[in-house]
Coordinates of C-alpha atoms in Angstrom, one line a residue:
Chain A
M62 CA 0.0 0.0 0.1
A63 CA 1.4 3.1 -1.0
T64 CA 2.2 5.5 2.0
R65 CA 0.0 8.5 2.0
K66 CA 0.0 12.0 3.8
E67 CA -1.6 11.7 7.3
T68 CA -3.9 14.6 8.4
P69 CA -4.6 15.0 11.9
S70 CA -8.4 14.2 12.5
T71 CA -10.1 17.1 14.3
P72 CA -9.8 16.8 18.0
T73 CA -13.1 17.6 19.0
A74 CA -15.8 15.3 19.7
P75 CA -15.5 12.8 16.7
M76 CA -17.7 14.0 13.8
A77 CA -17.6 12.2 10.5
S78 CA -16.0 14.6 7.7
T79 CA -18.8 14.4 5.5
S80 CA -17.7 17.7 3.4
P81 CA -16.9 16.1 -0.2
G82 CA -14.7 18.6 -0.9
A83 CA -12.1 17.7 2.2
T84 CA -9.0 16.8 1.5
L85 CA -9.0 14.3 4.3
D86 CA -7.1 11.5 2.6
S87 CA -6.8 9.7 5.9
P88 CA -5.5 6.1 5.5
V89 CA -7.4 3.6 7.6
K90 CA -4.5 1.4 8.5
Q91 CA -6.2 -0.6 11.0
I92 CA -9.6 -1.7 12.0
Q93 CA -10.3 -2.5 15.4
I94 CA -13.6 -4.5 16.6
E95 CA -14.7 -4.9 19.9
G96 CA -15.7 -8.4 20.4
L97 CA -19.6 -7.4 21.1
V98 CA -20.0 -6.7 17.2
V99 CA -18.6 -9.8 16.2
L100 CA -20.8 -11.7 18.7
K101 CA -23.8 -9.6 17.3
M102 CA -22.8 -10.1 13.3
I103 CA -22.5 -13.9 14.1
K104 CA -25.8 -13.9 16.2
H105 CA -27.6 -12.0 13.2
Y106 CA -26.6 -14.3 10.4
Q107 CA -27.4 -17.8 12.5
E108 CA -30.8 -16.3 13.2
E109 CA -32.0 -14.7 10.4
G110 CA -29.9 -15.6 7.6
Q111 CA -29.9 -19.3 6.6
G112 CA -29.7 -20.3 3.0
S113 CA -27.7 -18.4 0.7
E114 CA -29.2 -15.1 1.6
V115 CA -26.9 -12.0 2.7
V116 CA -27.7 -10.2 5.9
Q117 CA -26.6 -6.5 6.2
G118 CA -26.2 -4.2 9.1
V119 CA -24.6 -0.7 10.3
L120 CA -21.3 -0.3 11.8
L121 CA -21.3 2.0 14.6
G122 CA -18.0 3.5 15.8
L123 CA -15.4 6.5 15.6
V124 CA -12.1 7.3 13.8
V125 CA -8.9 7.6 16.3
E126 CA -5.9 8.5 14.4
D127 CA -5.3 6.5 11.7
R128 CA -7.4 3.6 13.3
L129 CA -11.2 2.9 12.8
E130 CA -12.8 1.7 16.0
I131 CA -15.9 -0.2 15.7
T132 CA -17.8 -0.3 18.9
N133 CA -21.3 -1.5 18.1
C134 CA -23.6 -2.4 15.5
F135 CA -27.1 -3.1 14.4
P136 CA -28.6 -5.4 11.8
F137 CA -31.0 -4.2 8.8
P138 CA -34.3 -6.4 8.6
Q139 CA -34.4 -8.5 5.3
H140 CA -35.8 -7.0 2.1
T141 CA -39.3 -8.4 2.0
E142 CA -41.5 -7.9 -1.0
D143 CA -44.7 -7.4 1.1
D144 CA -43.0 -4.9 3.1
A145 CA -42.9 -2.1 0.3
D146 CA -43.3 0.8 2.2
F147 CA -40.9 -0.1 4.8
D148 CA -38.2 3.1 5.0
E149 CA -35.0 2.1 5.6
V150 CA -33.6 5.5 6.0
Q151 CA -36.2 6.1 8.7
Y152 CA -35.2 2.8 10.6
Q153 CA -31.8 3.9 10.6
M154 CA -32.5 7.4 11.7
E155 CA -34.8 5.9 14.6
M156 CA -32.2 3.4 15.9
M157 CA -29.5 5.6 15.7
R158 CA -31.2 8.3 17.6
S159 CA -32.4 5.5 20.2
L160 CA -28.8 4.3 20.5
R161 CA -27.6 7.6 21.5
H162 CA -30.0 8.0 24.5
V163 CA -28.1 5.1 25.9
N164 CA -24.8 6.7 25.2
I165 CA -23.8 4.2 22.4
D166 CA -21.4 5.8 19.2
H167 CA -24.2 6.7 17.0
L168 CA -21.7 7.5 14.0
H169 CA -21.9 5.5 11.1
V170 CA -18.5 4.0 10.0
G171 CA -19.3 1.3 7.5
W172 CA -21.6 -1.3 7.1
Y173 CA -21.2 -5.3 7.2
Q174 CA -22.5 -8.1 4.9
S175 CA -22.3 -11.7 5.1
T176 CA -21.3 -13.6 2.1
Y177 CA -21.8 -17.2 0.6
Y178 CA -18.7 -18.9 -0.2
G179 CA -17.0 -15.9 -0.5
S180 CA -19.1 -14.6 -3.5
F181 CA -19.3 -10.6 -2.6
V182 CA -17.4 -8.9 -5.6
S183 CA -20.8 -7.3 -7.2
R184 CA -22.3 -4.4 -8.7
A185 CA -24.6 -3.9 -5.7
L186 CA -21.7 -3.9 -3.4
L187 CA -19.7 -1.6 -5.2
D188 CA -22.3 1.0 -5.5
S189 CA -23.3 0.6 -1.8
Q190 CA -19.4 1.0 -0.7
F191 CA -19.0 3.7 -3.0
S192 CA -21.9 5.8 -1.7
Y193 CA -20.6 5.1 1.7
Q194 CA -17.0 6.2 1.2
H195 CA -17.9 9.1 -0.9
A196 CA -20.1 10.5 2.5
I197 CA -17.7 9.2 5.0
E198 CA -14.4 8.8 4.1
E199 CA -13.2 6.3 6.2
S200 CA -15.9 3.3 5.9
V201 CA -15.4 0.2 5.4
V202 CA -17.3 -2.9 4.7
L203 CA -17.0 -6.2 6.7
I204 CA -17.2 -9.3 5.1
Y205 CA -18.1 -12.2 7.5
D206 CA -17.9 -15.7 5.8
P207 CA -20.2 -17.8 8.1
I208 CA -19.5 -21.0 6.6
K209 CA -15.9 -20.7 6.6
T210 CA -16.4 -19.5 10.1
A211 CA -18.1 -22.8 11.0
Q212 CA -15.1 -24.4 9.5
G213 CA -13.2 -23.6 12.4
S214 CA -12.0 -20.3 12.6
L215 CA -13.4 -16.7 12.2
S216 CA -13.7 -15.2 8.8
L217 CA -13.7 -11.4 9.0
K218 CA -12.5 -9.3 6.4
A219 CA -12.7 -5.7 5.9
Y220 CA -12.5 -3.7 2.6
R221 CA -12.1 -0.5 1.0
L222 CA -12.2 0.9 -2.3
T223 CA -9.1 2.1 -3.8
P224 CA -8.4 5.6 -4.6
K225 CA -8.4 4.8 -8.2
L226 CA -11.8 2.9 -7.9
M227 CA -13.5 5.9 -6.3
E228 CA -12.4 8.1 -9.0
I229 CA -13.8 6.1 -11.8
C230 CA -16.9 5.6 -9.9
K231 CA -17.4 9.5 -9.3
E232 CA -16.6 9.8 -13.0
K233 CA -19.0 7.2 -13.6
D234 CA -16.9 6.3 -16.9
F235 CA -16.7 2.7 -17.2
S236 CA -16.0 2.3 -20.6
A237 CA -12.5 0.8 -21.8
E238 CA -10.6 3.5 -22.2
G239 CA -11.5 5.1 -18.8
L240 CA -10.2 2.1 -17.1
K241 CA -7.4 1.9 -19.2
K242 CA -6.3 5.3 -18.3
A243 CA -6.5 4.5 -14.8
M244 CA -4.6 1.2 -15.0
I245 CA -7.0 -0.4 -13.0
G246 CA -6.6 -4.1 -12.7
F247 CA -9.1 -6.6 -10.6
E248 CA -6.5 -6.5 -8.0
H249 CA -6.7 -2.8 -7.5
M250 CA -10.4 -2.6 -7.0
F251 CA -10.6 -3.4 -3.2
E252 CA -8.2 -3.0 -0.5
E253 CA -7.9 -4.9 2.4
V254 CA -7.2 -3.5 6.0
P255 CA -6.2 -5.5 8.8
I256 CA -8.4 -6.2 11.5
V257 CA -7.9 -6.3 15.4
I258 CA -10.0 -7.5 17.9
K259 CA -10.1 -5.6 21.3
N260 CA -12.2 -6.1 24.3
S261 CA -12.4 -3.8 27.1
H262 CA -11.3 -5.3 30.6
L263 CA -14.8 -5.8 31.7
I264 CA -15.6 -7.8 28.8
N265 CA -12.2 -9.7 29.6
V266 CA -13.3 -10.7 33.0
L267 CA -16.6 -11.9 31.6
M268 CA -14.5 -13.8 29.1
W269 CA -12.7 -15.7 32.1
E270 CA -16.3 -16.5 33.5
L271 CA -17.8 -17.8 30.7
E272 CA -14.3 -20.0 30.1
E273 CA -14.9 -21.0 33.8
K274 CA -18.5 -22.1 33.2
C275 CA -18.2 -23.8 29.9
T276 CA -14.7 -25.2 29.1
V277 CA -14.4 -27.2 26.3
A278 CA -16.1 -26.9 23.0
D279 CA -17.9 -30.2 21.7
K280 CA -16.7 -30.2 18.3
H281 CA -13.3 -29.4 17.0
E282 CA -14.5 -28.2 13.5
L283 CA -11.0 -27.0 12.3
L284 CA -9.6 -30.6 12.4
N285 CA -12.2 -32.0 10.1
L286 CA -10.9 -34.0 7.4
S287 CA -13.9 -33.9 4.9
S288 CA -13.2 -31.4 2.2
S289 CA -15.0 -32.9 -1.1
N290 CA -18.1 -30.8 -0.3
H291 CA -16.8 -27.5 0.3
L292 CA -14.7 -28.2 -2.8
E293 CA -17.4 -29.1 -4.7
K294 CA -19.4 -25.7 -3.8
S295 CA -16.6 -23.5 -4.3
L296 CA -15.6 -24.7 -7.9
Q297 CA -19.0 -24.9 -8.9
L298 CA -19.3 -21.2 -8.2
L299 CA -15.9 -20.6 -9.6
M300 CA -16.9 -22.2 -13.0
D301 CA -20.3 -20.2 -13.1
R302 CA -18.1 -17.1 -13.0
V303 CA -15.4 -18.4 -15.6
D304 CA -18.4 -19.0 -18.0
D305 CA -19.5 -15.3 -17.6
M306 CA -16.3 -14.3 -18.0
S307 CA -15.8 -16.1 -21.1
Q308 CA -19.1 -15.0 -22.4
D309 CA -18.1 -11.5 -21.7
I310 CA -14.5 -11.8 -23.6
V311 CA -16.5 -13.5 -26.5
K312 CA -18.5 -10.2 -26.6
Y313 CA -15.6 -8.3 -26.3
N314 CA -13.8 -9.9 -29.2
T315 CA -16.9 -9.8 -31.3
Y316 CA -17.1 -6.0 -30.5
S317 CA -13.5 -5.8 -31.7
R318 CA -14.0 -7.5 -34.9
N319 CA -16.7 -5.7 -35.8
L320 CA -14.8 -2.3 -35.3
S321 CA -12.1 -3.4 -37.5
K322 CA -14.7 -4.7 -40.2
Q323 CA -16.3 -1.1 -40.0
Q324 CA -12.9 0.4 -40.0
Q325 CA -11.9 -1.4 -43.4
Q326 CA -15.3 -1.0 -44.8
K327 CA -14.7 3.0 -44.0
H328 CA -11.6 2.9 -45.9
Q329 CA -13.1 1.2 -48.7
Y330 CA -15.5 3.6 -49.0
I331 CA -13.4 6.5 -48.8
Q332 CA -11.1 4.9 -51.5
R333 CA -14.2 4.1 -53.9
R334 CA -15.2 7.6 -53.5
Q335 CA -11.7 9.3 -54.3
Q336 CA -11.5 7.1 -57.5
E337 CA -15.0 8.2 -58.5
N338 CA -14.2 11.6 -58.1
A339 CA -11.0 11.3 -60.0
Q340 CA -12.8 9.4 -62.8
R341 CA -15.5 12.1 -62.7
Q342 CA -12.7 14.7 -62.9
T343 CA -11.3 13.3 -65.9
R344 CA -14.7 13.1 -67.4
G345 CA -15.3 16.8 -66.9
E346 CA -18.2 16.1 -64.1
T347 CA -18.7 17.6 -61.1
P348 CA -17.6 15.9 -58.1
L349 CA -19.5 14.2 -55.8
P350 CA -20.0 15.8 -52.4
E351 CA -18.2 14.5 -49.8
E352 CA -20.4 13.0 -47.4
D353 CA -19.7 12.5 -43.8
V354 CA -18.6 9.1 -43.3
S355 CA -18.6 8.6 -39.5
K356 CA -22.5 9.3 -40.0
M357 CA -22.9 6.7 -42.3
F358 CA -20.9 4.0 -40.5
K359 CA -21.9 4.1 -36.8
P360 CA -19.3 2.8 -34.7
P361 CA -20.4 0.0 -32.4
Q362 CA -21.1 0.4 -28.8
P363 CA -18.2 -0.7 -26.9
P364 CA -19.2 -3.3 -24.2
P365 CA -18.9 -2.0 -20.7
R366 CA -15.6 -3.1 -18.9
M367 CA -17.0 -2.8 -15.5
D368 CA -18.6 -6.0 -15.4
T369 CA -15.7 -7.8 -16.8
L370 CA -13.7 -6.3 -14.0
L371 CA -15.6 -7.5 -11.2
I372 CA -16.0 -10.7 -12.5
A373 CA -12.4 -11.0 -12.6
G374 CA -12.1 -9.6 -9.0
Q375 CA -14.7 -12.4 -7.8
I376 CA -12.8 -14.9 -9.6
N377 CA -9.8 -14.0 -8.1
N378 CA -11.4 -14.2 -4.4
Y379 CA -12.5 -17.6 -5.2
C380 CA -9.3 -19.0 -6.2
Q381 CA -7.7 -17.2 -3.1
N382 CA -10.2 -19.1 -0.8
V383 CA -10.2 -22.4 -2.4
K384 CA -5.9 -22.2 -2.2
E385 CA -6.4 -21.4 1.5
F386 CA -8.5 -24.1 2.0
T387 CA -6.4 -26.2 0.3
S388 CA -3.6 -25.6 2.3
Q389 CA -5.3 -26.4 5.4
N390 CA -6.5 -29.7 4.3
L391 CA -3.0 -30.8 3.0
G392 CA -1.9 -29.9 6.5
K393 CA -4.6 -31.5 8.2
L394 CA -4.0 -34.9 5.9
F395 CA -0.4 -35.2 6.7
M396 CA -1.3 -35.2 10.4
A397 CA -3.6 -38.0 9.9
E398 CA -0.8 -39.8 8.0
A399 CA 1.5 -39.1 10.9
L400 CA -1.3 -40.5 13.4
Q401 CA -1.9 -43.7 11.5
G402 CA 2.0 -44.2 11.1
H403 CA 2.3 -44.4 15.1
N404 CA -0.4 -47.1 15.1
S405 CA 0.2 -49.3 12.0
Chain B
P107 CA -59.6 -14.7 34.6
M108 CA -55.9 -14.3 35.4
Q109 CA -53.7 -16.8 33.2
Q110 CA -51.9 -19.4 35.5
M111 CA -48.5 -18.3 36.1
S112 CA -46.6 -21.1 34.7
V113 CA -43.4 -22.1 36.2
Y114 CA -40.4 -22.9 33.7
G115 CA -38.6 -25.6 34.5
P116 CA -35.5 -24.3 36.5
V117 CA -33.6 -23.6 33.3
V118 CA -32.4 -20.0 31.4
K119 CA -30.0 -20.4 28.5
I120 CA -28.2 -17.4 28.0
H121 CA -26.2 -16.4 24.9
P122 CA -22.9 -14.7 25.3
V123 CA -24.0 -11.7 22.9
V124 CA -26.3 -10.6 25.7
L125 CA -23.5 -10.7 28.3
A126 CA -21.1 -8.9 26.2
S127 CA -24.1 -6.1 25.6
I128 CA -24.6 -5.9 29.2
G129 CA -21.2 -5.2 29.8
D130 CA -21.0 -2.7 27.5
S131 CA -24.0 -0.7 28.4
Y132 CA -22.9 -1.0 31.9
E133 CA -19.6 0.9 30.6
R134 CA -21.2 3.4 28.7
R135 CA -23.9 4.1 31.6
N136 CA -24.7 7.8 32.8
E137 CA -22.7 9.7 35.2
G138 CA -24.0 9.2 38.4
A139 CA -25.9 6.0 37.6
S140 CA -25.0 3.2 39.6
R141 CA -26.7 0.6 37.5
V142 CA -28.1 0.0 34.1
I143 CA -31.3 -2.1 33.0
G144 CA -32.5 -3.0 30.0
T145 CA -34.8 -5.3 28.4
L146 CA -34.2 -9.1 27.3
L147 CA -35.6 -10.6 24.2
G148 CA -35.3 -14.2 23.3
T149 CA -37.9 -17.5 22.7
I150 CA -39.8 -19.2 25.2
D151 CA -40.4 -22.9 24.7
K152 CA -41.8 -25.7 27.2
H153 CA -38.8 -26.2 29.1
S154 CA -36.7 -23.0 28.8
V155 CA -36.3 -19.8 28.0
E156 CA -33.5 -19.1 25.6
V157 CA -32.2 -15.2 25.8
T158 CA -30.7 -14.2 22.3
N159 CA -30.7 -10.3 22.6
C160 CA -31.0 -7.2 24.8
F161 CA -30.9 -3.4 24.6
S162 CA -30.4 -1.3 27.5
V163 CA -33.0 1.3 28.5
P164 CA -32.4 4.5 30.1
H165 CA -33.9 5.0 33.6
N166 CA -33.3 7.3 36.2
E167 CA -32.9 5.8 40.1
S168 CA -32.7 7.9 43.2
E169 CA -33.4 6.7 46.9
D170 CA -37.2 6.8 46.8
E171 CA -38.2 6.8 43.2
V172 CA -37.5 5.2 40.1
A173 CA -38.3 6.3 36.5
V174 CA -38.1 4.0 33.5
D175 CA -38.0 5.5 29.9
M176 CA -41.1 2.9 28.7
E177 CA -41.5 4.9 25.7
F178 CA -37.9 4.0 24.8
A179 CA -38.0 0.6 25.5
K180 CA -41.3 -0.1 23.5
N181 CA -39.7 1.8 20.4
M182 CA -36.7 -0.1 20.5
Y183 CA -38.7 -3.1 20.7
D184 CA -40.2 -2.5 17.7
L185 CA -37.3 -1.6 15.9
H186 CA -35.8 -5.2 17.1
K187 CA -38.8 -7.0 15.8
R188 CA -38.2 -5.6 12.4
V189 CA -35.3 -7.6 12.3
S190 CA -36.1 -10.6 14.3
P191 CA -39.8 -11.6 14.4
S192 CA -39.4 -14.3 16.4
E193 CA -38.2 -12.6 19.2
V194 CA -40.2 -11.6 22.0
I195 CA -39.6 -9.6 25.4
V196 CA -38.7 -12.5 28.0
G197 CA -37.8 -10.4 30.8
W198 CA -35.3 -7.6 32.1
Y199 CA -31.8 -7.3 33.2
A200 CA -30.2 -5.1 35.9
T201 CA -26.5 -4.9 37.0
G202 CA -25.4 -5.0 40.4
F203 CA -25.9 -7.5 42.9
E204 CA -28.6 -7.1 45.1
I205 CA -32.7 -6.8 44.2
T206 CA -33.8 -3.5 45.5
E207 CA -37.7 -2.2 45.7
H208 CA -37.0 -0.5 42.7
S209 CA -36.7 -3.6 41.0
V210 CA -39.8 -4.9 42.3
L211 CA -41.2 -2.0 40.7
I212 CA -39.5 -2.6 37.4
H213 CA -40.6 -6.1 37.6
E214 CA -43.9 -5.5 37.4
Y215 CA -44.0 -3.1 34.7
Y216 CA -42.4 -6.1 32.5
S217 CA -45.1 -8.3 34.0
R218 CA -47.5 -6.2 31.6
E219 CA -45.3 -7.0 28.5
A220 CA -44.5 -10.9 29.1
T221 CA -45.9 -13.5 31.1
N222 CA -43.3 -14.2 33.8
P223 CA -40.6 -12.4 32.9
I224 CA -36.8 -13.4 33.9
H225 CA -35.0 -11.2 36.0
L226 CA -31.4 -11.4 35.2
T227 CA -28.9 -9.7 37.2
M228 CA -25.1 -9.2 36.6
D229 CA -22.7 -8.1 39.1
T230 CA -20.2 -5.7 36.9
A231 CA -19.0 -3.9 40.1
L232 CA -17.5 -7.5 40.8
Q233 CA -18.4 -6.9 44.5
S234 CA -17.8 -10.5 45.4
G235 CA -15.0 -11.2 43.0
K236 CA -17.0 -12.6 40.3
M237 CA -19.8 -11.5 37.8
N238 CA -22.2 -13.7 39.8
I239 CA -25.0 -13.9 36.7
R240 CA -28.2 -15.0 38.3
A241 CA -31.6 -15.4 36.9
Y242 CA -34.9 -14.9 39.0
V243 CA -38.3 -15.5 38.3
S244 CA -41.0 -13.8 40.8
A245 CA -43.5 -15.5 42.7
Q246 CA -46.3 -14.3 44.9
M247 CA -45.9 -15.2 48.6
G248 CA -47.8 -14.2 51.6
V249 CA -51.1 -14.6 53.4
P250 CA -54.0 -14.9 51.1
G251 CA -56.2 -12.3 52.0
K252 CA -53.2 -9.8 53.4
T253 CA -51.0 -7.9 51.2
V254 CA -49.2 -9.9 48.6
G255 CA -45.6 -9.9 48.6
V256 CA -43.2 -10.8 46.2
M257 CA -40.3 -13.2 46.1
F258 CA -37.8 -13.7 43.5
T259 CA -36.7 -17.3 42.9
P260 CA -33.5 -18.2 41.3
L261 CA -33.3 -20.3 38.2
S262 CA -30.1 -22.2 37.2
V263 CA -28.5 -20.3 34.1
K264 CA -26.9 -22.2 31.3
Y265 CA -25.1 -20.8 28.4
K266 CA -25.7 -21.7 25.1
Y267 CA -23.7 -21.0 21.8
Y268 CA -24.5 -21.8 18.4
D269 CA -21.5 -23.3 16.8
T270 CA -20.1 -20.4 15.1
E271 CA -20.7 -18.3 18.2
R272 CA -18.8 -20.7 20.1
I273 CA -15.9 -20.2 17.3
G274 CA -16.1 -16.5 17.8
V275 CA -16.1 -16.7 21.6
D276 CA -12.9 -18.9 21.4
L277 CA -11.1 -16.1 19.3
L278 CA -12.3 -13.7 21.8
Q279 CA -10.8 -15.5 24.8
R280 CA -7.4 -15.1 23.0
T281 CA -7.4 -11.5 23.9
R282 CA -7.4 -12.1 27.4
D283 CA -4.1 -13.2 27.4
A284 CA -2.3 -10.3 25.3
P285 CA -0.9 -7.5 27.5
N286 CA -2.7 -4.5 25.9
T287 CA -5.9 -6.5 25.0
T288 CA -5.9 -6.6 21.5
N289 CA -5.9 -9.9 18.8
G290 CA -5.3 -10.2 15.5
L291 CA -6.8 -12.8 13.3
T292 CA -4.6 -15.6 12.2
S293 CA -4.7 -17.2 8.8
D294 CA -4.3 -20.5 6.8
L295 CA -2.2 -23.0 8.6
C296 CA -1.4 -21.3 11.5
Q297 CA -5.1 -22.0 12.8
V298 CA -4.6 -25.5 11.9
G299 CA -1.3 -25.4 13.8
G300 CA -3.2 -23.8 16.6
A301 CA -5.8 -26.2 16.8
A302 CA -3.4 -28.9 16.9
G303 CA -1.4 -27.4 19.6
R304 CA -4.4 -27.6 21.7
V305 CA -5.0 -31.0 20.8
Q306 CA -1.8 -31.9 22.2
D307 CA -2.1 -29.8 25.3
M308 CA -5.5 -31.8 25.9
L309 CA -3.6 -35.3 25.2
A310 CA -0.6 -34.0 27.8
T311 CA -3.4 -33.5 30.4
V312 CA -4.4 -36.7 29.7
L313 CA -1.4 -38.3 29.6
T314 CA -0.2 -37.1 33.1
Y315 CA -3.6 -38.3 34.7
I316 CA -3.0 -41.7 33.5
E317 CA 0.9 -41.9 34.6
D318 CA -0.5 -40.5 37.9
V319 CA -2.9 -43.5 38.2
L320 CA -0.5 -45.9 36.9
S321 CA 2.1 -44.7 39.7
G322 CA -0.7 -45.2 42.3
K323 CA -0.9 -41.4 42.7
Q324 CA -4.4 -41.2 42.1
M325 CA -7.5 -43.5 42.4
A326 CA -8.3 -44.6 38.9
D327 CA -12.0 -43.8 37.9
N328 CA -14.1 -46.1 35.9
S329 CA -15.9 -43.8 33.6
V330 CA -12.7 -42.1 32.8
G331 CA -11.2 -45.3 31.7
R332 CA -14.1 -45.9 29.4
Y333 CA -13.6 -42.3 27.8
L334 CA -9.9 -43.6 27.3
M335 CA -11.1 -46.5 25.6
D336 CA -13.4 -44.7 23.5
L337 CA -10.5 -42.1 22.4
V338 CA -8.0 -44.9 21.6
N339 CA -10.6 -46.8 19.4
K340 CA -11.6 -43.6 17.7
V341 CA -8.4 -43.8 15.6
P342 CA -9.9 -45.9 13.1
K343 CA -7.9 -49.3 12.1
I344 CA -7.2 -49.4 8.4
T345 CA -4.6 -51.4 6.4
A346 CA -1.6 -49.5 5.7
E347 CA -2.3 -49.5 1.8
D348 CA -6.0 -48.6 2.1
F349 CA -5.0 -45.6 4.0
E350 CA -2.3 -45.2 1.7
T351 CA -4.5 -45.2 -1.2
M352 CA -7.2 -42.6 0.2
L353 CA -4.4 -40.2 1.5
N354 CA -3.3 -40.2 -1.9
S355 CA -6.4 -39.6 -3.6
N356 CA -7.4 -37.1 -1.0
I357 CA -3.7 -35.2 -1.6
N358 CA -4.3 -35.6 -5.4
D359 CA -7.9 -33.8 -5.3
L360 CA -6.5 -30.5 -3.2
L361 CA -3.3 -30.6 -5.5
M362 CA -5.6 -30.5 -8.4
V363 CA -7.8 -27.9 -7.4
T364 CA -4.7 -25.7 -6.3
Y365 CA -3.1 -26.4 -9.7
L366 CA -6.6 -25.1 -11.4
S367 CA -7.1 -22.2 -9.1
N368 CA -3.4 -21.0 -10.0
L369 CA -4.0 -21.6 -13.7
T370 CA -7.3 -19.5 -13.6
Q371 CA -5.8 -16.6 -11.8
A372 CA -3.0 -16.5 -14.4
Q373 CA -5.7 -16.7 -17.0
I374 CA -7.5 -13.6 -15.6
A375 CA -4.2 -11.5 -15.1
L376 CA -2.8 -12.5 -18.8
N377 CA -6.7 -11.6 -20.0
E378 CA -6.2 -7.9 -18.2
K379 CA -3.1 -7.3 -19.8
I380 CA -4.0 -8.1 -23.3
V381 CA -7.2 -6.0 -23.0
V382 CA -5.3 -3.0 -21.8
L383 CA -3.0 -3.3 -24.8

């Protein structure tokens, strides 16, 4: 991550810098989450988000120097069709007002979302995160992967849009030239911010008490050897994305071919025109008027490149996840081998 | 006609998120407030009450009177109901060690909201050195015909975790040991290594116990012996060849998938470079 100039945040009560013209280039180098937020997110998914639906919610907290501290969160209700008059903004406002009464930080610092096998790179996410980051410079999106967590260890990642991508979204210029100018690759779309979990001392005391009451977990999912189910699903998703990608590539290829064919046609037309004009001049007739060539041959619409970028990013994500998973499983298999080796 | 107050089987199951929330509200209490109160949400079934959520309610307490912002409580409950329609008010909580007369009043209010509410106390001031998480149900007592009093009978408290919650709490447990109470999330093979380490520790404990028994320092316990038998039998007895084939096929699968994903990543990187040309 390139180093950026650090500007000190305002020393008064934490106000989110909302003026879009502010040159607040504050790098959010680290995210500090309270244990309470983690537990709330886990509970929200567990109770309301079975299946492949995503659950979302808002993160509350404050910015301290170059850290983003997340101290609380509240969930968003699911979008139901029969609740069309449900006003999201009103729900948020009321919730934040009520939380302010009980001294909970009521500043928006981001949002969280659950994901299904790592598939979260989508247009919707991009748009939401862009509007958040546009309004509040330091906001992040926390991606919670419940399936990976159920396999043994908490999977929580924080992402922000890179400044380059922010520029592009602001311009709304998603054409090939725009992206080429900004030199965005699928790796430069999101940047991951490291997470640290912090608990206050009182909560630590609570943890000690809980540890006393129920020491050992019944399941040790992390040492589970079975892998085929998870691999199958991940590969299925990967295949779908790769199919999308290849369709996209085919579209782009046809576009390029059409474009070059059209160029050829244009050339030919101009040449014929010139020849005709030359012939007419020799015969002493008035040359034909020069027609506007560009109007005759309308250039074909270049396909939008943004989707390709998103798909590439998603594929990259899937591959990363799969590799992590396989490395873990290889380790476990070798352990099992060692265990057997002592027996047989 | 008044409904018969059903007495629950004496078990209250609490999720850790509730306790963490109470602790957090206590830390954020207003100046001068010695304790905080709030509503408990959850589900009720035949034998037990499961408390899954809570929110704090502003209140003022002085020597002779107590005022609770009931509007606020109703409002918050409505908002919460939007997200989890299956949660109902099951009771209320208060930090602190004792049950005061004010608690009786507040309990009465909550009796109007829920049948037989649970009262949970958590001693955040650690008066007795522990947190003393207790739950009570109110029961009427007294001589019929004369003024009726209220008695709080304790219930047994159990902690319930979802699987993912368990894993989350395990992670949070690690923050206890770090000096400045922060903790990063580990990745990949480190996690497997950590889990293996924990299993090793557990095996070491078991081994010391066995050695003590063998050398006569401890009495042999039959039930423990049976568990040990189970443990040893759990390692499956497979012939070496079968195990080799199983292991190799699994490793092959994993390696193939790794190769494929690397190939795909290289492919999309190439694709991008070509487009930019």
